[in-house]
mmCIF file with all atom_site columns, C-alpha atoms in Angstrom:
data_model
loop_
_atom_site.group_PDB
_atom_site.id
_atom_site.type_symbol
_atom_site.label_atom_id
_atom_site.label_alt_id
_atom_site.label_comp_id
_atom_site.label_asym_id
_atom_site.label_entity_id
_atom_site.label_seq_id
_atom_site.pdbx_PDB_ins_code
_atom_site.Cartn_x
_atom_site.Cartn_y
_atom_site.Cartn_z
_atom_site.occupancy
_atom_site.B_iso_or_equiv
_atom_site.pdbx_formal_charge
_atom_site.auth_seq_id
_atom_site.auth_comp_id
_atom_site.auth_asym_id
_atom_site.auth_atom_id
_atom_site.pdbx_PDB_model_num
ATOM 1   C CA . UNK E 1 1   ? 3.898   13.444  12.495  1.00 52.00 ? 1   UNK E CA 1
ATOM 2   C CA . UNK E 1 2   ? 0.923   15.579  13.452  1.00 67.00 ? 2   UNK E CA 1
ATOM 3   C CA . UNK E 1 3   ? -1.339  14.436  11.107  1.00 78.00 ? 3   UNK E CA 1
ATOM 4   C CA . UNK E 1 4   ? -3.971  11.944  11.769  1.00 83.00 ? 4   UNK E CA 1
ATOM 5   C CA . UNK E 1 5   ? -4.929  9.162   9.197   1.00 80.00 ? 5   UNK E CA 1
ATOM 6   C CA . UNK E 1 6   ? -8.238  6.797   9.224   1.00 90.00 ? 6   UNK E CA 1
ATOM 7   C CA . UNK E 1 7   ? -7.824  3.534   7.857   1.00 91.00 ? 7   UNK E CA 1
ATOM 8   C CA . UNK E 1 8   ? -10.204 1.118   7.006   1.00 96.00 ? 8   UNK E CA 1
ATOM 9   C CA . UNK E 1 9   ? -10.837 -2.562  5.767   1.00 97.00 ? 9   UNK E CA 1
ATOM 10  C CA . UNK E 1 10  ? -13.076 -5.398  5.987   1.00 98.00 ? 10  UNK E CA 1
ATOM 11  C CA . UNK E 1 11  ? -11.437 -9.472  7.379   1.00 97.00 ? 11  UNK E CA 1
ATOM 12  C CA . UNK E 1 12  ? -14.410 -11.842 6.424   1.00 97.00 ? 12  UNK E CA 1
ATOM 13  C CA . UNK E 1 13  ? -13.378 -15.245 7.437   1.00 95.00 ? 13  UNK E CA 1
ATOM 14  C CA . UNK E 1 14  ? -14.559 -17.973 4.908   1.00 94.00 ? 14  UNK E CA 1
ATOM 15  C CA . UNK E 1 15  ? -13.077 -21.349 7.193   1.00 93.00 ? 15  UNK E CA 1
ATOM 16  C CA . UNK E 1 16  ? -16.234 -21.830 8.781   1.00 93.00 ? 16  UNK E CA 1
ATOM 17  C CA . UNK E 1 17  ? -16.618 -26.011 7.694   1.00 93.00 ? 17  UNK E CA 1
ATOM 18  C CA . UNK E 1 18  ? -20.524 -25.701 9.679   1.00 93.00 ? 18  UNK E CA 1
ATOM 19  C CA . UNK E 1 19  ? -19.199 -26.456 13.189  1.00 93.00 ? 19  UNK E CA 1
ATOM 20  C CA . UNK E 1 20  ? -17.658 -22.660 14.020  1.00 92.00 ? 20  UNK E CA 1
ATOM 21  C CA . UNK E 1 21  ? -14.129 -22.675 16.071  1.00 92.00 ? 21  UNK E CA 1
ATOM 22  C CA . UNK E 1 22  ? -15.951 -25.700 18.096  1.00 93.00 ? 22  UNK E CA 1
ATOM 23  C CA . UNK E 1 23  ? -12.504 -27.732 17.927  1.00 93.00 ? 23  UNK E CA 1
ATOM 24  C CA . UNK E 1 24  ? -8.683  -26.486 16.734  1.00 94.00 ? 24  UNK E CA 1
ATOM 25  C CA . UNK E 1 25  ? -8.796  -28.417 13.637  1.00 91.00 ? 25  UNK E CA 1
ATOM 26  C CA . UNK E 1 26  ? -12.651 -28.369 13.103  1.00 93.00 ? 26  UNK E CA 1
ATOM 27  C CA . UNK E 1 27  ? -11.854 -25.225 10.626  1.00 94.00 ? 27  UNK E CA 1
ATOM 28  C CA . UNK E 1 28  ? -10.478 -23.546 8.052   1.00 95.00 ? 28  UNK E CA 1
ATOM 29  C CA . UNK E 1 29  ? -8.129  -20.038 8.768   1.00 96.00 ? 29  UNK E CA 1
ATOM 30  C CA . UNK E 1 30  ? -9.025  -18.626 5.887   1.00 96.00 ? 30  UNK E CA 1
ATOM 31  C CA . UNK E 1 31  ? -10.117 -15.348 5.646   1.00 97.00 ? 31  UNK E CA 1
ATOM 32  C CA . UNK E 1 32  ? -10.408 -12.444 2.834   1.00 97.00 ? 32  UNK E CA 1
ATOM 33  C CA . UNK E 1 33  ? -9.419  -8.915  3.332   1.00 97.00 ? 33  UNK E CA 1
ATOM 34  C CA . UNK E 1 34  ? -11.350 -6.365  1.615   1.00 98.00 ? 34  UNK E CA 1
ATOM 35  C CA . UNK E 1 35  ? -10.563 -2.793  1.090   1.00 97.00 ? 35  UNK E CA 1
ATOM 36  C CA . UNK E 1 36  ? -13.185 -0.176  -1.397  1.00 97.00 ? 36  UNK E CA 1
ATOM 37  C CA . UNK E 1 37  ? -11.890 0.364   -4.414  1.00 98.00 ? 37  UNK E CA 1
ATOM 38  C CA . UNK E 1 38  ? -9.242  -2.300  -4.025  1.00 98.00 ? 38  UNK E CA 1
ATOM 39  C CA . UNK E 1 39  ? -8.441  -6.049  -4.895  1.00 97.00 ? 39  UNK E CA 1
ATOM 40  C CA . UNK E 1 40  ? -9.289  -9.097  -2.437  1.00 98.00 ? 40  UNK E CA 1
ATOM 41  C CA . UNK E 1 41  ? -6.595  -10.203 -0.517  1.00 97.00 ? 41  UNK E CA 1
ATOM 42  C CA . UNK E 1 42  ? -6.734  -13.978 0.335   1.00 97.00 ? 42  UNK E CA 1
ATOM 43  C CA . UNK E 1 43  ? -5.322  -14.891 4.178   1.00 97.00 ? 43  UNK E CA 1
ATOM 44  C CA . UNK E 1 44  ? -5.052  -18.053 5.942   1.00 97.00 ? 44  UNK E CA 1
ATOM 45  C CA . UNK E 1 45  ? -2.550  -18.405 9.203   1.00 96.00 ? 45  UNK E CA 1
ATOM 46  C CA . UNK E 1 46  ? 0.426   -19.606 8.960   1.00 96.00 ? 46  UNK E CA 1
ATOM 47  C CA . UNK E 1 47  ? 0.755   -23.630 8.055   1.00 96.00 ? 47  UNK E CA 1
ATOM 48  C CA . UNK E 1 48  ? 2.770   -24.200 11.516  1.00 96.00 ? 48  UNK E CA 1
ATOM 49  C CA . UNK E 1 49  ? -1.202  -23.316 12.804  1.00 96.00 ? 49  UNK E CA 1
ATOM 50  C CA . UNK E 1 50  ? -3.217  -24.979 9.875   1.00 95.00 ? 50  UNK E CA 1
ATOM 51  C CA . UNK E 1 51  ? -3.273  -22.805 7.252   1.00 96.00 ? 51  UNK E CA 1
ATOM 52  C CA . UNK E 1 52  ? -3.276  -22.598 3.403   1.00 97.00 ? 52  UNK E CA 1
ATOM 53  C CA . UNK E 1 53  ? 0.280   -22.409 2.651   1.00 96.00 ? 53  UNK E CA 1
ATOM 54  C CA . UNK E 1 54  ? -0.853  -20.784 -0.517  1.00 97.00 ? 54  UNK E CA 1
ATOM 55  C CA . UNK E 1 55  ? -2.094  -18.050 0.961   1.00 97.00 ? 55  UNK E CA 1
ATOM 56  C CA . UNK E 1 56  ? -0.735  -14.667 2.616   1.00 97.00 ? 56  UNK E CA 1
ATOM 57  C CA . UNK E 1 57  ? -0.313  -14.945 6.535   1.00 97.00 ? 57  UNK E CA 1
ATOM 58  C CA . UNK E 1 58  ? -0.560  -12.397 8.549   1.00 95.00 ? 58  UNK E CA 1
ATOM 59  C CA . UNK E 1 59  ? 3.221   -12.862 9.442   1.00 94.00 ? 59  UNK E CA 1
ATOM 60  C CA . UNK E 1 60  ? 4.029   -12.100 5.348   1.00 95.00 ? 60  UNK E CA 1
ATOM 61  C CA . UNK E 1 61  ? 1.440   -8.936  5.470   1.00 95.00 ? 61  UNK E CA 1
ATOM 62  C CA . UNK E 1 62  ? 3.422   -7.843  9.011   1.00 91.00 ? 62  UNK E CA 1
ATOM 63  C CA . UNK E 1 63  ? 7.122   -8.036  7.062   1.00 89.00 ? 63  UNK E CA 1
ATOM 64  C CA . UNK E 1 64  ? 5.154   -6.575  3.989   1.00 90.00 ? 64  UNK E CA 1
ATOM 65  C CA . UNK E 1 65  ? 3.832   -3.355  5.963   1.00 89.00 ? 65  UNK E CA 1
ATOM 66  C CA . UNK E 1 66  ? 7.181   -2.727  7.931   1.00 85.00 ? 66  UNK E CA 1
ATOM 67  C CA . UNK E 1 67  ? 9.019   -3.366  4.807   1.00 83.00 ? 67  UNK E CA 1
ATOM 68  C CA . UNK E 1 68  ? 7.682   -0.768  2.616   1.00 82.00 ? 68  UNK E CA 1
ATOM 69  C CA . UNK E 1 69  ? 6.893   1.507   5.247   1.00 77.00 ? 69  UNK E CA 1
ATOM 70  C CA . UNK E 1 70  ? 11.214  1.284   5.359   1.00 73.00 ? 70  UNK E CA 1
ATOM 71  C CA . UNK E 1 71  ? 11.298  1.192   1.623   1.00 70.00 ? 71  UNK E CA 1
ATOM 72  C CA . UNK E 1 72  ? 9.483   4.907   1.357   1.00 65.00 ? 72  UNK E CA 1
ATOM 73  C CA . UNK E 1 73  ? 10.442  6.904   4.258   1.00 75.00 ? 73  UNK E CA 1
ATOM 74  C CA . UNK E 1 74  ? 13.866  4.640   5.487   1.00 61.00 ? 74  UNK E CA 1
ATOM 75  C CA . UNK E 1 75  ? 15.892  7.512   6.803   1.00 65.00 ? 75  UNK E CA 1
ATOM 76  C CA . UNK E 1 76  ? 12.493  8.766   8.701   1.00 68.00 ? 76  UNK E CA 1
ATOM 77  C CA . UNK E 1 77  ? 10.904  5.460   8.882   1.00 64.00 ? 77  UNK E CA 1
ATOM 78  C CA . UNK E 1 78  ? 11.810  4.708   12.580  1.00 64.00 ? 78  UNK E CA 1
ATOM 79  C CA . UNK E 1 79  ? 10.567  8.622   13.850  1.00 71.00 ? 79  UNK E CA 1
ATOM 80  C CA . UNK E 1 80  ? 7.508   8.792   11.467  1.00 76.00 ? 80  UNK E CA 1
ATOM 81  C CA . UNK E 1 81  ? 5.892   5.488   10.631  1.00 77.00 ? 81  UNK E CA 1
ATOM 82  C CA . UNK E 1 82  ? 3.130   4.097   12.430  1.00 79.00 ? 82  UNK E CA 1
ATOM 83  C CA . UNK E 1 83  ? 4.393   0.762   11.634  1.00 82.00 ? 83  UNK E CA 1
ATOM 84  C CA . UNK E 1 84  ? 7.705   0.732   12.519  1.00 76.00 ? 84  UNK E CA 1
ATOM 85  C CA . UNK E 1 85  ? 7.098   2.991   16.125  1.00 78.00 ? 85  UNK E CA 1
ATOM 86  C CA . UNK E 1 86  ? 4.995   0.067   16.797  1.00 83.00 ? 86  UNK E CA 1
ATOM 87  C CA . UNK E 1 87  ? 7.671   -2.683  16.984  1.00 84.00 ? 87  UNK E CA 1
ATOM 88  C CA . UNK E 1 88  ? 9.362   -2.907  20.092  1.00 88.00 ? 88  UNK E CA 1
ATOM 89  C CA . UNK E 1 89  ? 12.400  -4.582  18.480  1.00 84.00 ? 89  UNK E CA 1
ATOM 90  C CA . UNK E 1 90  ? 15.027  -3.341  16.049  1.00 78.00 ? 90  UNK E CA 1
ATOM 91  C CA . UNK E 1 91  ? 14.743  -3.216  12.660  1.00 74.00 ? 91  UNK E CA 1
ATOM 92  C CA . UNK E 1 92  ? 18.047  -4.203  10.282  1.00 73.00 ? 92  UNK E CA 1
ATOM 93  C CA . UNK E 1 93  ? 18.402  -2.359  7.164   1.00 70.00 ? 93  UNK E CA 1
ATOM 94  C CA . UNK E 1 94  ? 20.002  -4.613  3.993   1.00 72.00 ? 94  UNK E CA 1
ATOM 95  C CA . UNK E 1 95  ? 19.664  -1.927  0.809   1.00 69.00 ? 95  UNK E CA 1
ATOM 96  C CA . UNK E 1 96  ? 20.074  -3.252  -2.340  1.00 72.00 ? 96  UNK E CA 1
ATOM 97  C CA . UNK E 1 97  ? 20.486  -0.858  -5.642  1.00 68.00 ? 97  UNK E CA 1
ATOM 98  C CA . UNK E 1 98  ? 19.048  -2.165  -8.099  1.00 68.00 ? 98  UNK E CA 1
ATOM 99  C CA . UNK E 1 99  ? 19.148  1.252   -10.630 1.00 65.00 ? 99  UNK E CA 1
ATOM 100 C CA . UNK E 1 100 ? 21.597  -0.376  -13.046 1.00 60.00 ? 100 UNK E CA 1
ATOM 101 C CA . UNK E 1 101 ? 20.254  -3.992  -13.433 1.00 56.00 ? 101 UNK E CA 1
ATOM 102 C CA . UNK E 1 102 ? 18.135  -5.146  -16.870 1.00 58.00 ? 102 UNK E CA 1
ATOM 103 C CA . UNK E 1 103 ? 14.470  -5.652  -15.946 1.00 53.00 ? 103 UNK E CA 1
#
C-alpha cells in the first residue's frame, strides 16, 4: 500500500470526580471520542478496571477495527491493512453467508 492516510479524532475524558487520577478508584474511565462530521462515541475501560459496562471499551473498538478491516479487504486484509499488520498474533477467519437469510 503506497498510499499514505491522515487520521484524526478527539478522546476527551469526562471521569474526572474533582480529585484527577489522585487514587485508582478516585475516578471515572469515561471518556468520549469525537470525530468532525461524525457521532460521539461514548468509552469507559473495561469493568475488570472500573468501567461503565455500558459503554464501548477500547478492547470492543480493537475487535471492531480488526474486524471490519477483515470484513472489507479479507483476502488482502493481512498484506494491506494498517490494522491487522499491526497485530503480532494471528488472526482466525469464521465467514458466515448470510445472502439468503430474511432480514
Amino acid at each position: 500500500m503506497d498510499k499514505e492516510h491522515t487520521y484524526s479524532l478527539t478522546i476527551n475524558w469526562t471521569g474526572n470526580l474533582g480529585t484527577g487520577t489522585s487514587g485508582y478508584s478516585s475516578y471515572n474511565r469515561s471518556h468520549t471520542i469525537s470525530i468532525e462530521g461524525k457521532e460521539n462515541i461514548l468509552c469507559s475501560s473495561d469493568p475488570t478496571f472500573l468501567g461503565d459496562h455500558s459503554k464501548s471499551n477500547p478492547e470492543e473498538l480493537f475487535l471492531a477495527s480488526l474486524s471490519s478491516c477483515h470484513m472489507l479487504l479479507h483476502h488482502n486484509a493481512n498484506k494491506q491493512c494498517f490494522i491487522a499488520n499491526s497485530c503480532n498474533f494471528s488472526v482466525k477467519h469464521i465467514s458466515i453467508c448470510l445472502a439468503d437469510a430474511e432480514i
